[in-house]
């Protein structure tokens, strides 16, 4: 079984963190995000994954190499100019080794979807494409998917202000090889805005499959934080973690001062120092950072090598790599973006 992982986006909603690290390589529970996806795919019987890269492409190969340490074969399809989600798939097709159906994953989906069941559904339904579907409270940020009574997709409307249903594209697909080959090569194509509407218009068999296992797109500050905390506390499943669920994850080399309190799924990065009496709740601190004594962080993301002064209050704020917060400062936000 083969898969393509779409990892070429710019991750603009997660700036400034994504100015130095592409979104799919940001740490979740201490390891690059797509490690969770790659090991989930391996668990489902995938043995070869093509990473469709563009933005900061070299960082993926530098970290994962040929995939041997994960027990997978990895290939890299690099777009020198981003080709969009559909163009990326077409570009990655040339790297596939077999000719069976292919699992496609957006590179920011954390979840427990049963990939084996999804491929079975695709095969038994003789589908051209099968989409994983979810119901969400606010569908406007997603691809809105209308299905008929037997689960066949009749409309796909990407990011519409007037959603016809609360059923959305969850960002995992199975494509037949013919459907991949039918994407026009060598130009920008959006699978959501062009390929899906075209397949539906041509009367191809596009099927939807509901699966209500844990699911989260980690592509916004709030969901990036939630994904971390859910992995630590055991709410989100991962094939990449063998730690037992806990209230906090303290990575190797970190030092926690006397009386410091960590809660809510907080992650403290490698070699990071947390001062005495500091309080960290639902926060993610990257590697090599320093949190001053008595600082209070809630719903905060603190980039690599950043320094938070003693007694500072940071609430709902995302701070980039090497950010500096003076002692006693108060930064209160709704997880906005600061350099
Ligand atoms: N290789 C490559 N090239 N990858 C790309 C490109 C590109 O030009 N553009 C985006 N990607 C990758 C991103 O890195 C990400 O992993 C994935 O494609 C989806 O892009 P996002 O930017 O995260 O899209 P979204 O979250 O707004 O919407 C998508 O996901 C939703 C579910 O979370 C769409 O597929 C929606 O329809 C869907 O509902
Ligand atoms: Mg996304």
Short mmCIF file of C-alpha atoms and ligand atoms in Angstrom, two decimals:
data_model
loop_
_atom_site.label_atom_id
_atom_site.label_comp_id
_atom_site.label_asym_id
_atom_site.label_seq_id
_atom_site.Cartn_x
_atom_site.Cartn_y
_atom_site.Cartn_z
CA UNK A 1 0.00 0.00 0.00
CA UNK A 2 1.26 3.49 -0.89
CA UNK A 3 0.40 6.98 0.33
CA UNK A 4 1.05 10.59 -0.62
CA UNK A 5 1.43 13.14 2.16
CA UNK A 6 0.71 16.77 1.18
CA UNK A 7 3.23 18.89 3.07
CA UNK A 8 4.03 21.83 0.77
CA UNK A 9 1.82 24.58 2.21
CA UNK A 10 3.22 27.72 3.82
CA UNK A 11 1.38 27.32 7.12
CA UNK A 12 0.57 31.04 7.20
CA UNK A 13 -1.90 30.72 10.08
CA UNK A 14 0.91 29.39 12.29
CA UNK A 15 3.36 32.26 11.72
CA UNK A 16 5.78 33.13 13.19
CA UNK A 17 6.52 29.48 14.07
CA UNK A 18 6.28 28.49 10.40
CA UNK A 19 8.78 31.15 9.31
CA UNK A 20 11.51 28.77 10.46
CA UNK A 21 9.78 25.36 10.44
CA UNK A 22 7.16 24.12 7.95
CA UNK A 23 3.83 23.30 9.64
CA UNK A 24 4.09 19.51 9.14
CA UNK A 25 7.50 19.56 10.92
CA UNK A 26 6.34 21.56 13.97
CA UNK A 27 6.62 19.48 17.14
CA UNK A 28 3.49 17.83 18.51
CA UNK A 29 4.11 16.06 21.81
CA UNK A 30 7.81 16.56 21.16
CA UNK A 31 8.16 15.04 17.67
CA UNK A 32 7.65 16.48 14.16
CA UNK A 33 3.92 16.38 13.47
CA UNK A 34 3.96 14.08 10.44
CA UNK A 35 5.74 11.37 12.45
CA UNK A 36 2.29 10.69 13.97
CA UNK A 37 0.76 10.39 10.50
CA UNK A 38 3.58 8.34 9.00
CA UNK A 39 3.48 5.74 11.78
CA UNK A 40 -0.32 5.59 11.62
CA UNK A 41 -0.02 4.87 7.89
CA UNK A 42 2.59 2.20 8.54
CA UNK A 43 0.32 0.61 11.13
CA UNK A 44 -2.39 0.38 8.44
CA UNK A 45 -0.05 -1.50 6.10
CA UNK A 46 1.43 1.38 4.08
CA UNK A 47 5.05 0.68 3.19
CA UNK A 48 5.90 3.56 0.80
CA UNK A 49 5.02 7.25 1.27
CA UNK A 50 5.69 10.08 -1.17
CA UNK A 51 6.09 13.43 0.57
CA UNK A 52 4.83 16.21 -1.72
CA UNK A 53 7.05 19.08 -0.60
CA UNK A 54 7.56 22.68 -1.63
CA UNK A 55 7.95 25.21 1.21
CA UNK A 56 11.24 24.46 3.05
CA UNK A 57 11.40 21.13 1.21
CA UNK A 58 14.93 20.23 2.37
CA UNK A 59 13.90 20.09 6.04
CA UNK A 60 11.78 16.99 5.44
CA UNK A 61 14.53 14.98 3.78
CA UNK A 62 17.12 16.18 6.30
CA UNK A 63 15.01 14.84 9.13
CA UNK A 64 13.42 11.65 7.73
CA UNK A 65 15.91 10.60 5.02
CA UNK A 66 14.89 7.36 3.31
CA UNK A 67 12.45 6.56 6.13
CA UNK A 68 14.34 3.51 7.40
CA UNK A 69 14.20 4.66 11.03
CA UNK A 70 10.39 4.67 10.77
CA UNK A 71 10.28 1.31 9.00
CA UNK A 72 8.94 2.97 5.84
CA UNK A 73 10.29 3.80 2.39
CA UNK A 74 10.01 7.56 1.80
CA UNK A 75 10.28 9.43 -1.50
CA UNK A 76 10.27 13.19 -2.02
CA UNK A 77 8.42 14.94 -4.84
CA UNK A 78 9.64 18.55 -4.74
CA UNK A 79 7.69 21.43 -6.33
CA UNK A 80 10.00 24.32 -7.09
CA UNK A 81 6.92 26.54 -7.29
CA UNK A 82 3.95 25.32 -5.24
CA UNK A 83 1.50 23.47 -7.51
CA UNK A 84 -1.52 23.53 -5.19
CA UNK A 85 -2.98 20.40 -3.63
CA UNK A 86 -4.00 18.77 -6.96
CA UNK A 87 -0.84 19.77 -8.83
CA UNK A 88 1.17 18.34 -5.92
CA UNK A 89 -0.65 15.01 -6.21
CA UNK A 90 -0.06 14.84 -9.96
CA UNK A 91 3.60 15.68 -9.43
CA UNK A 92 3.93 12.98 -6.74
CA UNK A 93 2.28 10.32 -8.92
CA UNK A 94 5.52 9.77 -10.86
CA UNK A 95 7.20 8.61 -7.64
CA UNK A 96 4.68 5.85 -6.90
CA UNK A 97 5.90 2.28 -7.33
CA UNK A 98 2.73 0.20 -7.70
CA UNK A 99 -0.52 0.83 -9.54
CA UNK A 100 -3.15 0.23 -6.85
CA UNK A 101 -5.28 2.82 -5.06
CA UNK A 102 -3.34 5.44 -3.10
CA UNK A 103 -4.06 6.96 0.33
CA UNK A 104 -3.71 10.76 0.34
CA UNK A 105 -3.28 12.72 3.57
CA UNK A 106 -3.28 16.45 4.18
CA UNK A 107 -0.13 17.03 6.23
CA UNK A 108 -1.92 18.59 9.21
CA UNK A 109 -4.58 16.06 10.15
CA UNK A 110 -4.30 14.40 13.56
CA UNK A 111 -6.66 11.51 13.97
CA UNK A 112 -7.58 7.93 14.43
CA UNK A 113 -9.33 7.29 11.12
CA UNK A 114 -9.34 3.57 10.21
CA UNK A 115 -7.36 3.70 6.96
CA UNK A 116 -7.79 -0.01 6.28
CA UNK A 117 -11.58 0.33 6.46
CA UNK A 118 -11.39 3.36 4.17
CA UNK A 119 -9.42 1.48 1.50
CA UNK A 120 -11.86 -1.46 1.78
CA UNK A 121 -14.79 0.93 1.31
CA UNK A 122 -13.08 2.38 -1.76
CA UNK A 123 -12.42 -1.04 -3.32
CA UNK A 124 -15.84 -2.55 -2.57
CA UNK A 125 -17.55 0.56 -3.88
CA UNK A 126 -15.43 0.48 -7.08
CA UNK A 127 -14.81 4.18 -6.44
CA UNK A 128 -12.64 6.61 -8.36
CA UNK A 129 -12.13 8.66 -5.20
CA UNK A 130 -13.23 8.17 -1.57
CA UNK A 131 -13.29 11.10 0.88
CA UNK A 132 -13.24 10.96 4.68
CA UNK A 133 -16.12 13.13 5.94
CA UNK A 134 -16.86 14.73 9.31
CA UNK A 135 -19.59 16.90 10.75
CA UNK A 136 -18.31 20.15 12.31
CA UNK A 137 -20.05 23.02 14.12
CA UNK A 138 -18.72 25.68 11.69
CA UNK A 139 -18.19 24.30 8.16
CA UNK A 140 -17.13 27.62 6.59
CA UNK A 141 -13.38 26.95 7.05
CA UNK A 142 -13.57 23.60 5.24
CA UNK A 143 -14.62 21.88 2.02
CA UNK A 144 -18.37 21.37 2.32
CA UNK A 145 -19.45 17.98 0.93
CA UNK A 146 -23.00 17.02 -0.05
CA UNK A 147 -23.79 13.30 -0.39
CA UNK A 148 -26.83 11.41 -1.63
CA UNK A 149 -28.54 8.65 0.31
CA UNK A 150 -26.10 5.91 -0.65
CA UNK A 151 -23.02 7.95 0.28
CA UNK A 152 -22.12 9.19 -3.18
CA UNK A 153 -20.73 12.74 -3.27
CA UNK A 154 -22.95 15.09 -5.28
CA UNK A 155 -21.28 18.45 -4.56
CA UNK A 156 -17.98 19.80 -3.16
CA UNK A 157 -17.85 23.47 -2.20
CA UNK A 158 -14.51 24.70 -0.78
CA UNK A 159 -14.73 27.36 1.98
CA UNK A 160 -18.15 28.76 1.30
CA UNK A 161 -20.01 31.36 3.39
CA UNK A 162 -23.26 29.55 2.65
CA UNK A 163 -22.65 25.89 3.49
CA UNK A 164 -25.42 23.55 2.32
CA UNK A 165 -24.60 21.07 5.10
CA UNK A 166 -22.34 20.69 8.15
CA UNK A 167 -20.60 17.70 6.53
CA UNK A 168 -17.02 18.53 5.51
CA UNK A 169 -13.95 17.09 3.84
CA UNK A 170 -11.65 15.82 6.61
CA UNK A 171 -8.53 15.86 4.41
CA UNK A 172 -7.89 12.13 3.86
CA UNK A 173 -8.69 10.50 0.50
CA UNK A 174 -8.25 7.28 -1.43
CA UNK A 175 -7.62 7.88 -5.15
CA UNK A 176 -7.55 5.28 -7.92
CA UNK A 177 -4.48 5.55 -10.12
CA UNK A 178 -6.67 6.62 -13.06
CA UNK A 179 -8.12 9.51 -11.02
CA UNK A 180 -4.60 10.69 -10.11
CA UNK A 181 -3.40 10.44 -13.74
CA UNK A 182 -6.42 12.50 -14.86
CA UNK A 183 -5.16 15.58 -12.97
CA UNK A 184 -3.49 17.85 -15.55
CA UNK A 185 0.31 17.86 -15.14
CA UNK A 186 2.68 20.80 -14.92
CA UNK A 187 0.37 23.50 -13.61
CA UNK A 188 -1.27 24.71 -10.41
CA UNK A 189 -4.39 22.67 -9.57
CA UNK A 190 -6.52 22.77 -6.42
CA UNK A 191 -7.91 19.32 -5.71
CA UNK A 192 -10.71 20.97 -3.72
CA UNK A 193 -11.69 23.74 -6.15
CA UNK A 194 -11.01 21.98 -9.46
CA UNK A 195 -10.49 18.21 -9.29
CA UNK A 196 -13.39 17.22 -7.00
CA UNK A 197 -15.99 19.43 -8.75
CA UNK A 198 -14.80 18.11 -12.13
CA UNK A 199 -14.94 14.43 -11.10
CA UNK A 200 -18.45 14.95 -9.72
CA UNK A 201 -19.52 16.83 -12.89
CA UNK A 202 -18.22 14.00 -15.07
CA UNK A 203 -20.28 11.47 -13.12
CA UNK A 204 -17.28 9.64 -11.65
CA UNK A 205 -17.78 7.53 -8.52
CA UNK A 206 -16.79 9.84 -5.68
CA UNK A 207 -17.77 8.27 -2.35
CA UNK A 208 -17.89 9.73 1.15
CA UNK A 209 -17.07 7.75 4.27
CA UNK A 210 -17.96 8.87 7.78
CA UNK A 211 -15.64 7.97 10.62
CA UNK A 212 -16.12 9.59 14.00
CA UNK A 213 -12.76 8.74 15.56
CA UNK A 214 -10.73 11.65 17.00
CA UNK A 215 -10.00 14.23 14.27
CA UNK A 216 -8.28 17.63 14.30
CA UNK A 217 -6.71 19.91 11.66
CA UNK A 218 -3.76 21.32 13.64
CA UNK A 219 -3.31 24.27 11.25
CA UNK A 220 -4.40 27.15 13.51
CA UNK A 221 -2.83 28.39 16.77
CA UNK A 222 -5.76 27.15 18.84
CA UNK A 223 -5.90 23.69 17.22
CA UNK A 224 -2.10 23.35 17.23
CA UNK A 225 -2.20 23.83 21.01
CA UNK A 226 -5.18 21.54 21.43
CA UNK A 227 -3.51 18.79 19.37
CA UNK A 228 -0.43 18.87 21.61
CA UNK A 229 -2.45 18.75 24.82
CA UNK A 230 -4.74 15.99 23.48
CA UNK A 231 -1.74 13.83 22.58
CA UNK A 232 -0.18 14.30 26.01
CA UNK A 233 -3.37 13.62 27.93
CA UNK A 234 -4.22 10.63 25.74
CA UNK A 235 -7.37 12.09 24.16
CA UNK A 236 -5.79 11.93 20.70
CA UNK A 237 -4.47 8.57 19.51
CA UNK A 238 -0.96 8.23 18.12
CA UNK A 239 1.05 5.29 16.85
CA UNK A 240 4.20 7.33 17.50
CA UNK A 241 3.95 7.69 21.29
CA UNK A 242 4.42 4.93 23.80
CA UNK A 243 4.22 7.19 26.84
CA UNK A 244 1.18 6.63 29.01
CA UNK A 245 -1.34 9.50 29.13
CA UNK A 246 -0.23 12.18 31.58
CA UNK A 247 -0.95 15.74 32.57
CA UNK A 248 2.33 17.00 31.16
CA UNK A 249 5.25 15.96 28.94
CA UNK A 250 8.74 17.04 29.98
CA UNK A 251 11.34 16.20 27.31
CA UNK A 252 14.92 15.08 27.89
CA UNK A 253 17.29 17.64 29.36
CA UNK A 254 14.53 20.01 30.57
CA UNK A 255 14.83 21.36 34.09
CA UNK A 256 11.81 22.17 36.21
CA UNK A 257 12.36 24.52 39.16
CA UNK A 258 11.05 23.99 42.69
CA UNK A 259 7.35 24.53 43.11
CA UNK A 260 6.66 24.96 39.39
CA UNK A 261 3.19 23.70 38.35
CA UNK A 262 2.56 22.14 34.92
CA UNK A 263 -0.92 21.09 33.84
CA UNK A 264 -3.47 20.56 31.08
CA UNK A 265 -1.20 18.65 28.69
CA UNK A 266 1.65 21.18 28.76
CA UNK A 267 4.80 20.21 26.82
CA UNK A 268 8.26 21.38 27.95
CA UNK A 269 10.89 21.06 25.20
CA UNK A 270 14.33 19.51 25.31
CA UNK A 271 16.84 21.43 27.46
CA UNK A 272 14.25 24.08 28.37
CA UNK A 273 14.53 25.58 31.84
CA UNK A 274 11.37 26.36 33.84
CA UNK A 275 11.98 28.61 36.82
CA UNK A 276 10.78 28.03 40.37
CA UNK A 277 7.07 28.65 41.08
CA UNK A 278 6.26 29.11 37.38
CA UNK A 279 2.76 28.00 36.31
CA UNK A 280 2.28 26.49 32.85
CA UNK A 281 -1.21 25.44 31.77
CA UNK A 282 -2.15 24.04 28.32
CA UNK A 283 1.06 25.47 26.87
CA UNK A 284 3.73 24.25 24.48
CA UNK A 285 7.33 25.34 25.10
CA UNK A 286 9.80 24.44 22.33
CA UNK A 287 13.39 23.30 22.86
CA UNK A 288 16.12 25.42 24.48
CA UNK A 289 13.76 28.05 25.91
CA UNK A 290 13.85 29.63 29.36
CA UNK A 291 10.79 30.44 31.48
CA UNK A 292 11.56 32.77 34.38
CA UNK A 293 10.66 32.13 38.00
CA UNK A 294 7.02 32.77 38.83
CA UNK A 295 5.98 33.32 35.20
CA UNK A 296 2.38 32.32 34.40
CA UNK A 297 1.64 30.86 30.96
CA UNK A 298 -1.81 29.76 29.84
CA UNK A 299 -2.72 28.65 26.28
CA UNK A 300 0.70 29.84 25.16
CA UNK A 301 3.09 28.61 22.48
CA UNK A 302 6.73 29.59 23.05
CA UNK A 303 9.20 29.11 20.19
CA UNK A 304 12.67 27.59 20.25
CA UNK A 305 15.23 29.49 22.32
CA UNK A 306 12.67 32.08 23.49
CA UNK A 307 13.07 33.72 26.91
CA UNK A 308 10.19 34.63 29.20
CA UNK A 309 11.19 36.94 32.04
CA UNK A 310 10.46 36.24 35.71
CA UNK A 311 6.89 36.94 36.76
CA UNK A 312 5.65 37.58 33.20
CA UNK A 313 2.06 36.65 32.33
CA UNK A 314 1.48 35.15 28.87
CA UNK A 315 -2.08 34.12 28.04
CA UNK A 316 -3.43 33.09 24.63
CA UNK A 317 -0.29 34.17 22.79
CA UNK A 318 2.00 32.47 20.26
CA UNK A 319 5.65 33.57 20.45
CA UNK A 320 8.18 32.80 17.70
CA UNK A 321 11.67 31.34 17.96
CA UNK A 322 14.02 33.43 20.12
CA UNK A 323 11.24 35.81 21.24
CA UNK A 324 12.05 37.82 24.38
CA UNK A 325 9.45 38.79 26.98
CA UNK A 326 10.73 41.14 29.72
CA UNK A 327 10.27 40.30 33.41
CA UNK A 328 6.85 41.23 34.73
CA UNK A 329 5.36 41.87 31.26
CA UNK A 330 1.70 41.01 30.60
CA UNK A 331 0.88 39.59 27.16
CA UNK A 332 -2.79 38.78 26.86
CA UNK A 333 -4.29 37.73 23.52
CA UNK A 334 -6.53 35.26 21.78
CA UNK A 335 -3.51 33.28 20.57
CA UNK A 336 -2.40 35.97 18.12
CA UNK A 337 0.98 36.14 16.42
CA UNK A 338 4.13 37.77 17.78
CA UNK A 339 7.73 37.62 16.51
N1 LIG B 1 2.86 19.98 -1.96
C1 LIG B 1 1.97 20.94 -1.73
N2 LIG B 1 1.87 21.97 -2.62
N3 LIG B 1 1.19 20.86 -0.63
C2 LIG B 1 0.30 21.86 -0.42
C3 LIG B 1 0.16 22.95 -1.29
C4 LIG B 1 1.00 23.00 -2.45
O1 LIG B 1 0.95 23.93 -3.28
N4 LIG B 1 -0.82 23.76 -0.79
C5 LIG B 1 -1.25 23.18 0.35
N5 LIG B 1 -0.57 22.03 0.59
C6 LIG B 1 -0.75 21.10 1.71
C7 LIG B 1 -0.58 21.74 3.08
O2 LIG B 1 0.76 21.63 3.51
C8 LIG B 1 -1.53 20.90 3.94
O3 LIG B 1 -0.90 19.76 4.48
C9 LIG B 1 -2.61 20.44 2.98
O4 LIG B 1 -2.08 20.64 1.65
C10 LIG B 1 -3.93 21.20 3.14
O5 LIG B 1 -3.65 22.59 3.12
P1 LIG B 1 -4.25 23.57 4.26
O6 LIG B 1 -3.71 24.91 3.97
O7 LIG B 1 -4.04 22.97 5.59
O8 LIG B 1 -5.77 23.55 3.84
P2 LIG B 1 -7.04 23.83 4.78
O9 LIG B 1 -6.88 23.25 6.11
O10 LIG B 1 -7.37 25.28 4.68
O11 LIG B 1 -8.19 23.02 3.98
C11 LIG B 1 -8.00 21.68 3.61
O12 LIG B 1 -8.21 20.79 4.72
C12 LIG B 1 -9.55 20.81 5.27
C13 LIG B 1 -9.61 19.77 6.38
O13 LIG B 1 -8.74 20.10 7.40
C14 LIG B 1 -8.99 21.35 2.47
O14 LIG B 1 -8.66 20.07 1.96
C15 LIG B 1 -10.43 21.40 2.96
O15 LIG B 1 -11.32 20.98 1.95
C16 LIG B 1 -10.60 20.48 4.17
O16 LIG B 1 -11.93 20.62 4.70
MG1 LIG B 2 -5.33 22.41 7.14
#
